[in-house]
mmCIF file of C-alpha atoms and ligand atoms in Angstrom:
data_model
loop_
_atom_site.group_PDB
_atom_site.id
_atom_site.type_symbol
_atom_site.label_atom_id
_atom_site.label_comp_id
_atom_site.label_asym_id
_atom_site.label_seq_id
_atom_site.Cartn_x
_atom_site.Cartn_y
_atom_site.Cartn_z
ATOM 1 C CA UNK A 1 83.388 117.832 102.778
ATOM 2 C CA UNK A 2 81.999 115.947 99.592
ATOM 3 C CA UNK A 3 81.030 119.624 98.505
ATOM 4 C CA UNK A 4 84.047 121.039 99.109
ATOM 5 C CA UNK A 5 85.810 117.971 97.083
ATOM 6 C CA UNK A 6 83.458 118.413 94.093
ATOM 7 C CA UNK A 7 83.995 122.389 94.237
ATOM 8 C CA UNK A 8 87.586 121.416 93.782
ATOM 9 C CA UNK A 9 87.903 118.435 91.869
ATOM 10 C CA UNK A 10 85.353 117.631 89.849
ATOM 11 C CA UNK A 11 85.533 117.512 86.472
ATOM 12 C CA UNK A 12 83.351 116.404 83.490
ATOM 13 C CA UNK A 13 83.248 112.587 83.955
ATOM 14 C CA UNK A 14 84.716 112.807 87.771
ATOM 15 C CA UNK A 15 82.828 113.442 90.727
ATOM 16 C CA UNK A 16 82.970 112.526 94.457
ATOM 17 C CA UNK A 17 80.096 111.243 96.191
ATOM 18 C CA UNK A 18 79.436 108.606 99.381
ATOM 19 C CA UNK A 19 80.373 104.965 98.407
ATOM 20 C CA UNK A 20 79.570 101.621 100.321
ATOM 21 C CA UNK A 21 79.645 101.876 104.125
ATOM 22 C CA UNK A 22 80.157 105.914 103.678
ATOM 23 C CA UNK A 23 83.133 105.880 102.599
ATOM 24 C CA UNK A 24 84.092 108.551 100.105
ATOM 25 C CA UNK A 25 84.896 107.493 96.380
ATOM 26 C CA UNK A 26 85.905 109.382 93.286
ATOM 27 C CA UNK A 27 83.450 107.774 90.563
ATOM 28 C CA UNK A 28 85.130 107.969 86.741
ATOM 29 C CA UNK A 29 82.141 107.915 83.775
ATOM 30 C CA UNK A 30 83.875 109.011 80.596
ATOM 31 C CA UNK A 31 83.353 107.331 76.932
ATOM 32 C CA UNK A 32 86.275 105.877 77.465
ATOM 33 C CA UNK A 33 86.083 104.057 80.496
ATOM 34 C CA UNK A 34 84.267 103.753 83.946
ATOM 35 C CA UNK A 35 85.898 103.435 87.172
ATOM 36 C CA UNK A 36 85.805 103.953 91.171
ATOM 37 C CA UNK A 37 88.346 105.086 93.590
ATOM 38 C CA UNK A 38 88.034 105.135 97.430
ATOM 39 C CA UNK A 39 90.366 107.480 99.382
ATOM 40 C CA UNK A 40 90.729 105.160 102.075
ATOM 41 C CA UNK A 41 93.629 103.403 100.968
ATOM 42 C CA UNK A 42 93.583 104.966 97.482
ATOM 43 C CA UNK A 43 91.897 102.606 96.451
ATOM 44 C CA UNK A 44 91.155 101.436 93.298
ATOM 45 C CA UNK A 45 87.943 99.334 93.013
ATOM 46 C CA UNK A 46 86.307 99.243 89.720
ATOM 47 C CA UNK A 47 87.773 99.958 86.338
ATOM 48 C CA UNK A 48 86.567 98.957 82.980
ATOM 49 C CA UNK A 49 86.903 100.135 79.628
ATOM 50 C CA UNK A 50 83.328 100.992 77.559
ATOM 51 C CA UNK A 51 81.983 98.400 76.019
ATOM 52 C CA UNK A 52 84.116 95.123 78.413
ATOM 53 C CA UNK A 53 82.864 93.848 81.570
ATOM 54 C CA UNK A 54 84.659 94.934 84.957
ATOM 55 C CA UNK A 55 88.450 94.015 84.672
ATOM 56 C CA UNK A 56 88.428 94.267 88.382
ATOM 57 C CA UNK A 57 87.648 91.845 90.769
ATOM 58 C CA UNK A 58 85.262 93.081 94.051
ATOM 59 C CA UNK A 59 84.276 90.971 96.465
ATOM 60 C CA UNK A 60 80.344 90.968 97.513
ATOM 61 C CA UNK A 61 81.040 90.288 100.922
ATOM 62 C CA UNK A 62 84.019 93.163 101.323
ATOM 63 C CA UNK A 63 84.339 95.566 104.429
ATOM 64 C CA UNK A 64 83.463 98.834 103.041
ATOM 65 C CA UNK A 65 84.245 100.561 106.941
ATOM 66 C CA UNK A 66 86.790 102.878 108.484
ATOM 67 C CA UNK A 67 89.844 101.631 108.804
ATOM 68 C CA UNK A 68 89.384 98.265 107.102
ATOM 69 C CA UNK A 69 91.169 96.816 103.769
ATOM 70 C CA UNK A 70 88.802 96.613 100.954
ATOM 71 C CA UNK A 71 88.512 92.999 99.413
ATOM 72 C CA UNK A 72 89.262 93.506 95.646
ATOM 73 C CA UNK A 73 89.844 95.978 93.242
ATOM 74 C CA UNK A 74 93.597 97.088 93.655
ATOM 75 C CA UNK A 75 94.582 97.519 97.548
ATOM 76 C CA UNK A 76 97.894 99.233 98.099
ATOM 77 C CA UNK A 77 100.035 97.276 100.372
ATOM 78 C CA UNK A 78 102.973 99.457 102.118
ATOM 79 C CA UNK A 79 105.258 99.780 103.672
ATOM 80 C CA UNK A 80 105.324 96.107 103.471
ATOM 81 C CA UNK A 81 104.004 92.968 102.153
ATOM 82 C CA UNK A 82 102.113 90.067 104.107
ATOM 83 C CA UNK A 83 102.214 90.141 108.055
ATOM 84 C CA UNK A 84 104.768 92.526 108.946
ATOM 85 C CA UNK A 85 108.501 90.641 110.278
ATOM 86 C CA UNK A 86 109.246 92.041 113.613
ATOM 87 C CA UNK A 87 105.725 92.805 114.862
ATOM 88 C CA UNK A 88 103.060 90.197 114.290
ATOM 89 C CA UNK A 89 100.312 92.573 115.838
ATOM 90 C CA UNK A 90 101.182 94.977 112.979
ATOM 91 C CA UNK A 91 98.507 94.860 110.250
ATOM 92 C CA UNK A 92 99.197 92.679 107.422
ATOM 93 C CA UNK A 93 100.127 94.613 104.135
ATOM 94 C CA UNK A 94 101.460 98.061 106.105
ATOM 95 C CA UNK A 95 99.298 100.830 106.399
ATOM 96 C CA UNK A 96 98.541 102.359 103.305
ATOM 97 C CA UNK A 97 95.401 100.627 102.807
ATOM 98 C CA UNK A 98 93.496 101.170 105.870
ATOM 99 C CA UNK A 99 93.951 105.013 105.796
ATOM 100 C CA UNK A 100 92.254 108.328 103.757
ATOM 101 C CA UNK A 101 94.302 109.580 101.586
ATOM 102 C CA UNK A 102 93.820 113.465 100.171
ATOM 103 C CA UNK A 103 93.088 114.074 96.831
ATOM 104 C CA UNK A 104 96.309 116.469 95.126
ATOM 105 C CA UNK A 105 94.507 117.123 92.130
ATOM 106 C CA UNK A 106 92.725 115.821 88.956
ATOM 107 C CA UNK A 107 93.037 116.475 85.289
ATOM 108 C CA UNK A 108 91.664 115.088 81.780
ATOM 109 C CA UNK A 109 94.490 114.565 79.451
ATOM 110 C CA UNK A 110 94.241 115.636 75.925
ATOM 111 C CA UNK A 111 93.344 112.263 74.979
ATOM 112 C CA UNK A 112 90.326 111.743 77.088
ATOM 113 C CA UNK A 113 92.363 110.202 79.659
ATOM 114 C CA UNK A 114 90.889 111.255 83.444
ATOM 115 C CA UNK A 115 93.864 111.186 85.989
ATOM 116 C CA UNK A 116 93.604 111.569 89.920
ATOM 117 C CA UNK A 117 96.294 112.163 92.062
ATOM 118 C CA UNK A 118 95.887 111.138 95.850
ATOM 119 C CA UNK A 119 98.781 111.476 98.176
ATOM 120 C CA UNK A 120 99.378 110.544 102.047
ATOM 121 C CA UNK A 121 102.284 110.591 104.608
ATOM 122 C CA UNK A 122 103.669 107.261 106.615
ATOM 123 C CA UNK A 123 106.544 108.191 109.017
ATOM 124 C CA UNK A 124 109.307 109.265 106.801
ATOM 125 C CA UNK A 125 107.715 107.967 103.763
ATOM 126 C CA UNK A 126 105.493 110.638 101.177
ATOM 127 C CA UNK A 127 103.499 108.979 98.593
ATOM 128 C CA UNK A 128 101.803 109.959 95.659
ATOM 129 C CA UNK A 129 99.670 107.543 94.004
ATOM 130 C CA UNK A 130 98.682 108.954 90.060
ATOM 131 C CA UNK A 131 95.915 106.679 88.164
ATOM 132 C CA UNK A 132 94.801 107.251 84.801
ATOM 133 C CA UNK A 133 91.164 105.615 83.707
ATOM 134 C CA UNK A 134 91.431 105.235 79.926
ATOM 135 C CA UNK A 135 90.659 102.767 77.703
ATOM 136 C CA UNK A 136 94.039 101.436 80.165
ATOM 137 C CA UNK A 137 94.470 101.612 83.617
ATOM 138 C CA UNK A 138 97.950 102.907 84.776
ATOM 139 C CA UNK A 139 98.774 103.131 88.456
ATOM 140 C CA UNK A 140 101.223 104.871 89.548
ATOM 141 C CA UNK A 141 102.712 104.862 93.203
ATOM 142 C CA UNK A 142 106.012 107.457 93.762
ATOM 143 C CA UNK A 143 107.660 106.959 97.509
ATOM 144 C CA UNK A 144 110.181 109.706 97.980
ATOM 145 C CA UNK A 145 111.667 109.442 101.752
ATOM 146 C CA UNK A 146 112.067 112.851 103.487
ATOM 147 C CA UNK A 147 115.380 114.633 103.569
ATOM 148 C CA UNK A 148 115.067 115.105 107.078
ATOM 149 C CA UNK A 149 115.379 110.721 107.701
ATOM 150 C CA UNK A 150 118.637 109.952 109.490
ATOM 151 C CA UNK A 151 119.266 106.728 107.488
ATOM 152 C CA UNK A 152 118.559 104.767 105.061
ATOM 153 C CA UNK A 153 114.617 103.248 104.762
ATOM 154 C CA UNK A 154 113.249 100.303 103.260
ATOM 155 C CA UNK A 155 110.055 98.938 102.312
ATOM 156 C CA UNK A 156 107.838 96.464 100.318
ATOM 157 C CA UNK A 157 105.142 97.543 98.174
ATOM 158 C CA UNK A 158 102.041 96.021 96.145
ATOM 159 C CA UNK A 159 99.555 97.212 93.771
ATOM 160 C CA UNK A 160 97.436 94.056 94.899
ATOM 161 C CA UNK A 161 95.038 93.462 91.496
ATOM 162 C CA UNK A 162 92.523 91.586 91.725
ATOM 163 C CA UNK A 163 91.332 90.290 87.962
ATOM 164 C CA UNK A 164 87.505 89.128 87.214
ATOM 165 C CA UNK A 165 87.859 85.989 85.424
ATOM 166 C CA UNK A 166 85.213 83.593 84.005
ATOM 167 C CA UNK A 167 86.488 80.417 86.074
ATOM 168 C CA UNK A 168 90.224 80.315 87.851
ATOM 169 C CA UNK A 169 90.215 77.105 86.807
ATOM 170 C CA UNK A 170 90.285 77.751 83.135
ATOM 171 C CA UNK A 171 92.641 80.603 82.929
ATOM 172 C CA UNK A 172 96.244 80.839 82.029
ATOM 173 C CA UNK A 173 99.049 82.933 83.125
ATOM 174 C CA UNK A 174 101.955 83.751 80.485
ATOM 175 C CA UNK A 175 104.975 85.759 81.237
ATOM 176 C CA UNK A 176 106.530 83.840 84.556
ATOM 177 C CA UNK A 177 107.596 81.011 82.830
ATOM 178 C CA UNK A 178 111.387 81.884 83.111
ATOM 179 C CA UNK A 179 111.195 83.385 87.112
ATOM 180 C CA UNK A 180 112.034 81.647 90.286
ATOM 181 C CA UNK A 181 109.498 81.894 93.245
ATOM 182 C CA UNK A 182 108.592 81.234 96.343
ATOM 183 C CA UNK A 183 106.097 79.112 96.764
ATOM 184 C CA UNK A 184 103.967 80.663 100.161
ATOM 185 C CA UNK A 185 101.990 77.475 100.505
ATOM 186 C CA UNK A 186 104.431 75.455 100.548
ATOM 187 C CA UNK A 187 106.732 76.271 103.194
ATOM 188 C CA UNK A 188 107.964 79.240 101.874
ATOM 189 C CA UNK A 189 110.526 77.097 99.887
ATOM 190 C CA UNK A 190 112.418 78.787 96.702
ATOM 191 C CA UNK A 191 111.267 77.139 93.442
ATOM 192 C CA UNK A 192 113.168 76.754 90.891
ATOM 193 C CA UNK A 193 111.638 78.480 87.017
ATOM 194 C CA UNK A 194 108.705 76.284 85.915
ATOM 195 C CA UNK A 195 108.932 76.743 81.990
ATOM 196 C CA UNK A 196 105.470 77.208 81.659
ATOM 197 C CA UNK A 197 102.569 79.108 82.072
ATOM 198 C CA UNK A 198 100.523 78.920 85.489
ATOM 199 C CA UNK A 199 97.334 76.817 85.464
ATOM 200 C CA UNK A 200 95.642 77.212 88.743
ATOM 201 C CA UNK A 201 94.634 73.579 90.517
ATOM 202 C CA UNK A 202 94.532 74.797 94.396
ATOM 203 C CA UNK A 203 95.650 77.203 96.456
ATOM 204 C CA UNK A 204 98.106 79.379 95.476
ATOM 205 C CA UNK A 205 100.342 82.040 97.076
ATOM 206 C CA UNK A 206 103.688 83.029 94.960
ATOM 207 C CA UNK A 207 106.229 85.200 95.099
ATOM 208 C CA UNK A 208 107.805 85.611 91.482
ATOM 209 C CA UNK A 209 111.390 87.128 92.078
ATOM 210 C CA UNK A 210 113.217 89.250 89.743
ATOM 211 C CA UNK A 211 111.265 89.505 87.180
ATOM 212 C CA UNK A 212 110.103 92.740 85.035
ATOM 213 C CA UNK A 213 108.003 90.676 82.118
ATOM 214 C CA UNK A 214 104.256 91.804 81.282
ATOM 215 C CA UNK A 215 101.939 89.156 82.157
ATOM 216 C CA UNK A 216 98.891 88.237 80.631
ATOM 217 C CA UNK A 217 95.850 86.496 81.983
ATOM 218 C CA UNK A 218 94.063 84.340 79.351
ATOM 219 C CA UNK A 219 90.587 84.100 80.015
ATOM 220 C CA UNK A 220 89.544 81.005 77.522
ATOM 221 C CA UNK A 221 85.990 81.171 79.056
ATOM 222 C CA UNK A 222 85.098 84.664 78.150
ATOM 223 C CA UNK A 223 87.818 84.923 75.184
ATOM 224 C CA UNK A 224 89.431 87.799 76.783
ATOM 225 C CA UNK A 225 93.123 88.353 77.905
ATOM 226 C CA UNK A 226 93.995 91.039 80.379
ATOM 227 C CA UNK A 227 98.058 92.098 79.612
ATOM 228 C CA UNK A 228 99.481 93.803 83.075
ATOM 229 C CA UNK A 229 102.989 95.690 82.530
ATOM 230 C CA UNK A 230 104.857 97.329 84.890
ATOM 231 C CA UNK A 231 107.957 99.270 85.475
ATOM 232 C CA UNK A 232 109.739 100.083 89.001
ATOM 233 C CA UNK A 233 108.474 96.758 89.685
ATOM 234 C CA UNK A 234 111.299 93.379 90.495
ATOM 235 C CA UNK A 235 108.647 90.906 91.245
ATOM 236 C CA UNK A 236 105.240 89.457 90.842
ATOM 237 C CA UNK A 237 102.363 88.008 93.104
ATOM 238 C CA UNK A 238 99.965 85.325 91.807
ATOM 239 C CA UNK A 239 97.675 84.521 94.701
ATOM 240 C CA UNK A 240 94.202 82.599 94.660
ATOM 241 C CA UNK A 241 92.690 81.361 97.629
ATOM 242 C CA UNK A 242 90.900 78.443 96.118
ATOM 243 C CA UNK A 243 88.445 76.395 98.604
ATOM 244 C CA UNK A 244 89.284 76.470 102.497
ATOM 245 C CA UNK A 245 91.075 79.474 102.775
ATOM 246 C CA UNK A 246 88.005 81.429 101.205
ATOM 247 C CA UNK A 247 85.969 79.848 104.128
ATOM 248 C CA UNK A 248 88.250 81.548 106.515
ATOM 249 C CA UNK A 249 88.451 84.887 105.266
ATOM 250 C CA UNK A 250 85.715 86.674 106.737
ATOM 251 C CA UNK A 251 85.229 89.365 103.809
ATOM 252 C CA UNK A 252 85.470 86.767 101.201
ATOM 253 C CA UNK A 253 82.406 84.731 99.918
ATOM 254 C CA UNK A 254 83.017 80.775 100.285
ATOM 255 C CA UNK A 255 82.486 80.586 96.124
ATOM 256 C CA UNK A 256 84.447 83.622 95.375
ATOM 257 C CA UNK A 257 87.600 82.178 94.632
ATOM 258 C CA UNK A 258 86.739 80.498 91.199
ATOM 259 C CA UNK A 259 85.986 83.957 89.607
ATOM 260 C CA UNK A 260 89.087 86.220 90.962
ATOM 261 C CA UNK A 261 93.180 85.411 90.176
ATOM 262 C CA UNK A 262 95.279 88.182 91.745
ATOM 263 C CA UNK A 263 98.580 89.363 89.364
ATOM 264 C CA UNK A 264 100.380 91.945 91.784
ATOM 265 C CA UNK A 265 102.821 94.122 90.751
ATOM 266 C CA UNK A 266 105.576 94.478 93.641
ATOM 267 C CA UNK A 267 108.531 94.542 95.160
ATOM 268 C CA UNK A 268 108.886 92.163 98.049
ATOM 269 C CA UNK A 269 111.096 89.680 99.593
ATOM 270 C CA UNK A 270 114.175 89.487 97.907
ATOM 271 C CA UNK A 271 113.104 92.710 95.775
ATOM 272 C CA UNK A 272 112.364 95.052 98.508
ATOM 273 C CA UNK A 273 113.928 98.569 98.181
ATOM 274 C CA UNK A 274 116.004 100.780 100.003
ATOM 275 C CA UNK A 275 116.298 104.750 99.098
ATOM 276 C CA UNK A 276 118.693 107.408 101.124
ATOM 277 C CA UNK A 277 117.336 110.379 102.267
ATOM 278 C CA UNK A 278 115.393 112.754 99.675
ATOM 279 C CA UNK A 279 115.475 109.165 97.316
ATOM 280 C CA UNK A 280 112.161 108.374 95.491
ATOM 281 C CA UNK A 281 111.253 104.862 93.959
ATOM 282 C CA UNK A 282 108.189 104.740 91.147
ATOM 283 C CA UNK A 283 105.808 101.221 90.607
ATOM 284 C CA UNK A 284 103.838 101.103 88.061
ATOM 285 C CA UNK A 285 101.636 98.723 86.869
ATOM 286 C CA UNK A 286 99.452 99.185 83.527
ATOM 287 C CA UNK A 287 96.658 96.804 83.149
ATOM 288 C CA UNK A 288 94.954 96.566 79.389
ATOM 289 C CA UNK A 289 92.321 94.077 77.511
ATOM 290 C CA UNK A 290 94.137 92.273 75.104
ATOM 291 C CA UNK A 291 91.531 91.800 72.132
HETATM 292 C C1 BG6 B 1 98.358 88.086 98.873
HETATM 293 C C2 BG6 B 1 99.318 87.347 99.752
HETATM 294 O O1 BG6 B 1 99.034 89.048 98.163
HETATM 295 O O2 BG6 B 1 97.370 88.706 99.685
HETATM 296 C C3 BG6 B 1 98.540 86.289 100.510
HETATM 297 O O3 BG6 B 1 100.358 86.765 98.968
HETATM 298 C C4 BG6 B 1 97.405 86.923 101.295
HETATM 299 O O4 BG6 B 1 99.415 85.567 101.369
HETATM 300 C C5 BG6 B 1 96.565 87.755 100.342
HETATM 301 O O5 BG6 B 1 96.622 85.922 101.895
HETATM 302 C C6 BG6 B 1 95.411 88.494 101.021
HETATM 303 O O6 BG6 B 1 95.849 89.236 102.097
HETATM 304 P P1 BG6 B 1 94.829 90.014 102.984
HETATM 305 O O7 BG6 B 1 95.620 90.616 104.104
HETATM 306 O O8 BG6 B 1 94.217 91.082 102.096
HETATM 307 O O9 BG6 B 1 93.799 89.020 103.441
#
């Protein structure tokens, strides 16, 4: 099969070979950037451009195995967010992470740029996911509902980025100052706008609602800033596990936390969308090192 995907795929700075666990991944080496991508779950788990340490986050302790989310990098969650409402024995974050996806094609833009295309079907749902390794990561992913649905569909979805930072501790968030959330560990309860950028003191698990503002990370430690902008997308995730949860997450290393800060662009809660029949949504989420 890995053949078969190179005989078809490849390209100069793309190739397919067997990742961690034997899982298949699409490995990006051009002069302007290096990157990974896993076709189980589309999944994004290494970019950086030449010349900056990984912008991604990757756990050490991650399930690399059939059927099981990857722990970092950018999982796709879909076709919805957290444990699913009506069915607890659902897996959390929908589907779209724990299965292969095919490869539709791949192509080097005119400006160096190396873009895959992966696609997959859930129920009614077809997705394409389009990334682009440059000296920016975009990430596309396009959910157009078949014509043949009876009614209308909703969902949730998440490109779940996970950023490498110095120390959580010492990091700032800018661009949420002015948005509402809901604060996940904390009873779920809707929190009025802060004013001011998030500095990360414990565990934290929000919801930012209607909001379509770049953020960017400031990484003080390693004087870097990560900017992540996005379009199709009404809301924004900040999560960081800090101490005890780490302990009980069986992919995640019990230090992890203090180098990792997810900013996930979304659509949830109040933000989830609905399309008619033959409707398609875009979410896009552009992540770049501010210098
Ligand atoms: C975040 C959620 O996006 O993902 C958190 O807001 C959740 O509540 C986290 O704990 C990780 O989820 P999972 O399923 O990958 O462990």
């Amino acid at each position: 099969m890995l053949r078969e995907m190179n005989q078809n795929f490849a390209r100069p700075g793309l190739s397919f070979e067997t990742g961690n666990g034997g899982l298949t991944r699409a490995v990006i080496s051009t002069p302007l950037a290096n990157g990974e991508i896993y076709l189980q779950g589309a999944h994004v788990a290494a970019w950086n451009p030449v010349g900056e340490e990984p912008v991604l986050w990757l756990s050490k302790q991650s399930h690399f195995s059939p059927g099981k989310p990857i722990r970092g990098g950018v999982p796709i969650c879909f076709p919805w967010f957290g444990p699913n409402a009506e069915d607890a024995t659902q897996p959390a974050h929908g589907f779209a992470r724990l299965i292969e996806w095919q490869v539709i094609a791949t192509r080097t833009k005119a400006d160096g740029i190396t873009e895959i295309e992966l696609g997959t079907t859930i129920g009614t749902f077809k997705l394409t996911y389009g990334v682009e390794f440059g000296s920016v990561l975009k990430m596309t992913l396009r959910t157009e509902v078949s014509t043949q649905s009876t009614e209308d569909q909703v969902f949730e979805d998440a490109l779940h980025t996970y950023l490498a930072v110095s120390d959580v501790r010492s990091v700032l968030i800018k661009g949420l100052e002015a948005a509402s959330y809901i604060d996940k560990v904390d009873q779920a309860l809707l929190r009025p706008p802060s004013g001011s950028p998030i500095h990360f003191s414990g565990e934290t698990d929000r919801i930012y609602l209607e909001t379509i503002s770049d953020c960017v990370l400031v990484d003080s430690g390693i004087q870097r800033s990560i900017r992540i902008s996005k379009s199709g997308s009404m809301s924004t995730v900040i999560w960081n596990p800090w101490i005890e949860k780490s302990k009980r997450m069986p992919d995640f290393g019990d230090d992890e936390w203090a180098q990792m800060a997810c900013v996930e662009t979304t659509n949830v809660a109040g933000n989830r969308i609905k399309l008619l029949p033959g409707e398609s949504h875009s979410t896009t989420a552009t992540i770049s090192v501010v210098t």
